[in-house]
Amino acid sequence: MSAQTQSARKTVRDIAAAKGGAPLVCLTAYTAPMAALLDERCDVLLVGDSVGMVVHGLPTTVGVTLEMMILHGQAVMRASKRAFVVVDMPFGSYEASLDQAFMNAARIMKETGCQAVKIESGEYAAATVRHLVDRGIPVMAHVGLRPQATNVDGGFKAKGRTDAERNRVIAEAKAADEAGCFAMVIEGVAEDLAAQISRQVRCPTVGIGASAACDGQILVTDDMLGMFDWTPRFVRRYADLRQTIAAAVDGYASDVRARAFPGEKETYLLKKAP
Ligand code: KIV
């Protein structure tokens, strides 16, 4: 890759410099066509492990594998050239040891060409953040509601309802920040907690269900495009693609059944070879 191609992409410096400035626009992307559409319009594309639920129909993100993340990361990198691309480290790929975390993060970086990885970072994970950053791997942290911890939490539960829980989220955020993460996702917390964390950490915060008090916002793209019947309260639907797709498929099915498709316009009229 030429230096020129590389310089077209946003860098970790651009993202880190957004602290307190214009809000970072971030969305998830899992496929090449979606990445191509979002690339010009977003600062950050996250190849989130939500891909397991959104694309593969898994009940949680716990079953997502490193191979799935690499495959989707490659598709997103192929189709984007401007946005900063972060790939999630899936459950079980970084918690066992610092070596495990480095080997798997390095594999993601080498095989996808992405700019950074994201890890769901309880306070214990600060050592992992530091280990990766020291070895050349930019890390986005993820605090508050951590979907990979759904089995210990007993579901997807907003965080910070008690003082103890609130203090734990603040401690997670400060630990990841001090360990050198370049940005952090804050998920599922009330506005005052998001505001306190955003004030107290050096890196930009990116909220999902965490109010406007963050330095940027992220949503699962399929949620905001209206691909699902149900979405969490914090999602704003900007389209109703489910309806649009259903109407298109109904139209196709009725045309096929009525032998109205294909018509003359969609049919090859090949001249006979002499
Ligand atoms: O996996 C994901 O899509 C995420 C976002 C919801 C932040 O982690």
Short mmCIF file of C-alpha atoms in Angstrom, two decimals, residues 61-236:
data_model
loop_
_atom_site.label_atom_id
_atom_site.label_comp_id
_atom_site.label_asym_id
_atom_site.label_seq_id
_atom_site.Cartn_x
_atom_site.Cartn_y
_atom_site.Cartn_z
CA THR A 61 -22.42 -12.04 21.32
CA VAL A 62 -20.87 -14.81 23.42
CA GLY A 63 -20.79 -17.31 20.52
CA VAL A 64 -18.92 -15.00 18.15
CA THR A 65 -15.52 -16.33 17.01
CA LEU A 66 -12.25 -14.71 15.99
CA GLU A 67 -12.71 -16.13 12.49
CA MET A 68 -16.10 -14.41 12.13
CA MET A 69 -14.59 -11.08 13.21
CA ILE A 70 -11.70 -11.45 10.75
CA LEU A 71 -13.97 -12.34 7.83
CA HIS A 72 -16.26 -9.34 8.43
CA GLY A 73 -13.27 -7.09 9.19
CA GLN A 74 -11.75 -7.98 5.82
CA ALA A 75 -15.00 -7.16 3.99
CA VAL A 76 -15.29 -3.76 5.70
CA MET A 77 -11.64 -2.89 5.04
CA ARG A 78 -11.93 -3.81 1.35
CA ALA A 79 -14.88 -1.47 0.84
CA SER A 80 -13.77 1.54 2.89
CA LYS A 81 -10.93 3.97 2.39
CA ARG A 82 -11.54 6.96 4.60
CA ALA A 83 -13.14 5.94 7.91
CA PHE A 84 -11.16 4.66 10.90
CA VAL A 85 -11.98 0.95 11.23
CA VAL A 86 -12.08 -0.82 14.60
CA VAL A 87 -12.65 -4.58 14.94
CA ASP A 88 -14.09 -6.07 18.14
CA MET A 89 -12.17 -8.79 19.95
CA PRO A 90 -14.77 -11.49 20.63
CA PHE A 91 -15.48 -13.16 23.98
CA GLY A 92 -12.72 -15.62 24.90
CA SER A 93 -10.09 -14.14 22.59
CA TYR A 94 -8.30 -11.80 25.06
CA GLU A 95 -9.21 -12.57 28.68
CA ALA A 96 -7.01 -15.62 29.38
CA SER A 97 -3.59 -13.94 29.31
CA LEU A 98 -1.66 -10.97 27.96
CA ASP A 99 -0.02 -13.26 25.39
CA GLN A 100 -3.38 -14.56 24.20
CA ALA A 101 -4.67 -10.99 23.86
CA PHE A 102 -1.61 -9.87 21.89
CA MET A 103 -1.53 -12.88 19.54
CA ASN A 104 -5.23 -12.56 18.69
CA ALA A 105 -5.19 -8.77 18.39
CA ALA A 106 -2.13 -8.99 16.12
CA ARG A 107 -3.91 -11.61 14.00
CA ILE A 108 -6.93 -9.31 13.60
CA MET A 109 -4.69 -6.37 12.64
CA LYS A 110 -2.59 -8.41 10.16
CA GLU A 111 -5.44 -10.32 8.50
CA THR A 112 -7.91 -7.43 8.21
CA GLY A 113 -5.66 -4.36 7.96
CA CYS A 114 -7.92 -2.54 10.45
CA GLN A 115 -6.61 0.42 12.50
CA ALA A 116 -7.54 -0.73 16.01
CA VAL A 117 -9.28 -3.34 18.15
CA LYS A 118 -11.97 -2.91 20.80
CA ILE A 119 -12.18 -4.86 24.02
CA GLU A 120 -14.91 -4.87 26.63
CA SER A 121 -12.89 -3.64 29.52
CA GLY A 122 -13.74 -4.38 33.07
CA GLU A 123 -11.18 -2.92 35.49
CA TYR A 124 -9.14 -6.15 35.25
CA ALA A 125 -8.59 -5.50 31.52
CA ALA A 126 -6.50 -2.35 32.04
CA ALA A 127 -3.34 -4.48 32.00
CA THR A 128 -4.44 -5.90 28.63
CA VAL A 129 -5.07 -2.42 27.22
CA ARG A 130 -1.58 -1.31 28.28
CA HIS A 131 0.05 -4.50 26.98
CA LEU A 132 -1.53 -4.08 23.53
CA VAL A 133 -0.91 -0.33 23.24
CA ASP A 134 2.76 -0.75 24.29
CA ARG A 135 3.14 -3.31 21.50
CA GLY A 136 1.64 -1.16 18.74
CA ILE A 137 -2.04 -2.02 18.84
CA PRO A 138 -4.45 0.90 19.37
CA VAL A 139 -7.28 -0.09 21.72
CA MET A 140 -10.78 1.26 22.04
CA ALA A 141 -12.21 0.36 25.46
CA HIS A 142 -15.87 -0.46 26.19
CA VAL A 143 -17.32 0.18 29.65
CA GLY A 144 -20.72 0.23 31.36
CA LEU A 145 -23.06 -2.37 29.90
CA ARG A 146 -20.74 -5.02 28.48
CA PRO A 147 -22.72 -7.40 26.26
CA GLN A 148 -20.08 -10.15 26.57
CA ALA A 149 -20.84 -10.22 30.34
CA THR A 150 -24.54 -10.89 29.78
CA ASN A 151 -24.30 -14.27 31.53
CA VAL A 152 -23.01 -12.80 34.80
CA ASP A 153 -25.37 -9.82 34.57
CA GLY A 154 -28.43 -11.99 33.85
CA GLY A 155 -29.27 -10.10 30.64
CA PHE A 156 -28.52 -6.79 28.96
CA LYS A 157 -28.81 -4.47 31.97
CA ALA A 158 -28.14 -0.73 32.14
CA LYS A 159 -25.33 0.09 34.59
CA GLY A 160 -24.93 2.55 37.44
CA ARG A 161 -28.16 2.04 39.39
CA THR A 162 -26.36 1.68 42.72
CA ASP A 163 -23.43 3.66 44.13
CA ALA A 164 -21.26 0.54 44.06
CA GLU A 165 -22.07 -0.12 40.41
CA ARG A 166 -21.57 3.51 39.49
CA ASN A 167 -18.16 3.55 41.16
CA ARG A 168 -17.25 0.33 39.35
CA VAL A 169 -18.04 1.85 35.94
CA ILE A 170 -16.02 4.98 36.78
CA ALA A 171 -13.11 2.80 37.92
CA GLU A 172 -13.29 0.74 34.67
CA ALA A 173 -13.26 3.89 32.58
CA LYS A 174 -10.38 5.54 34.45
CA ALA A 175 -8.33 2.34 34.41
CA ALA A 176 -8.71 1.92 30.63
CA ASP A 177 -7.96 5.61 30.07
CA GLU A 178 -4.81 5.53 32.19
CA ALA A 179 -3.76 2.33 30.41
CA GLY A 180 -3.71 4.23 27.11
CA CYS A 181 -6.92 3.49 25.20
CA PHE A 182 -7.41 6.10 22.43
CA ALA A 183 -11.22 6.19 22.86
CA MET A 184 -13.89 4.36 24.81
CA VAL A 185 -17.44 3.23 24.20
CA ILE A 186 -19.77 3.90 27.14
CA GLU A 187 -22.88 1.73 26.89
CA GLY A 188 -26.13 1.75 28.85
CA VAL A 189 -25.59 4.37 31.58
CA ALA A 190 -27.51 7.46 32.69
CA GLU A 191 -26.55 10.92 31.49
CA ASP A 192 -24.91 12.12 34.71
CA LEU A 193 -22.62 9.10 34.82
CA ALA A 194 -21.68 9.46 31.13
CA ALA A 195 -21.02 13.16 31.71
CA GLN A 196 -18.83 12.48 34.76
CA ILE A 197 -16.76 9.89 32.90
CA SER A 198 -16.46 12.09 29.81
CA ARG A 199 -15.19 14.93 32.02
CA GLN A 200 -12.74 12.76 33.91
CA VAL A 201 -11.08 10.77 31.13
CA ARG A 202 -8.52 12.11 28.69
CA CYS A 203 -9.77 10.11 25.69
CA PRO A 204 -12.97 10.76 23.70
CA THR A 205 -16.05 8.85 24.86
CA VAL A 206 -18.51 7.33 22.38
CA GLY A 207 -21.97 6.74 23.77
CA ILE A 208 -24.57 4.09 22.99
CA GLY A 209 -27.55 4.43 25.28
CA ALA A 210 -25.40 6.83 27.27
CA SER A 211 -26.94 10.24 26.42
CA ALA A 212 -25.56 13.18 24.44
CA ALA A 213 -22.99 13.88 27.17
CA CYS A 214 -20.34 11.87 25.29
CA ASP A 215 -17.77 13.01 22.71
CA GLY A 216 -19.47 10.94 19.99
CA GLN A 217 -22.25 8.48 19.31
CA ILE A 218 -22.49 4.96 17.95
CA LEU A 219 -25.47 2.81 17.03
CA VAL A 220 -25.89 -0.62 15.53
CA THR A 221 -26.59 0.38 11.90
CA ASP A 222 -29.30 -2.24 11.38
CA ASP A 223 -31.15 -0.91 14.46
CA MET A 224 -31.23 2.67 13.24
CA LEU A 225 -32.21 1.58 9.72
CA GLY A 226 -35.27 -0.22 11.12
CA MET A 227 -34.28 -3.79 10.26
CA PHE A 228 -35.79 -5.19 13.47
CA ASP A 229 -39.25 -5.25 15.05
CA TRP A 230 -37.86 -4.33 18.44
CA THR A 231 -35.03 -1.97 19.31
CA PRO A 232 -33.81 -0.63 22.66
CA ARG A 233 -35.27 2.70 23.82
CA PHE A 234 -32.06 4.60 23.09
CA VAL A 235 -32.21 3.82 19.35
CA ARG A 236 -33.68 6.40 16.98
#
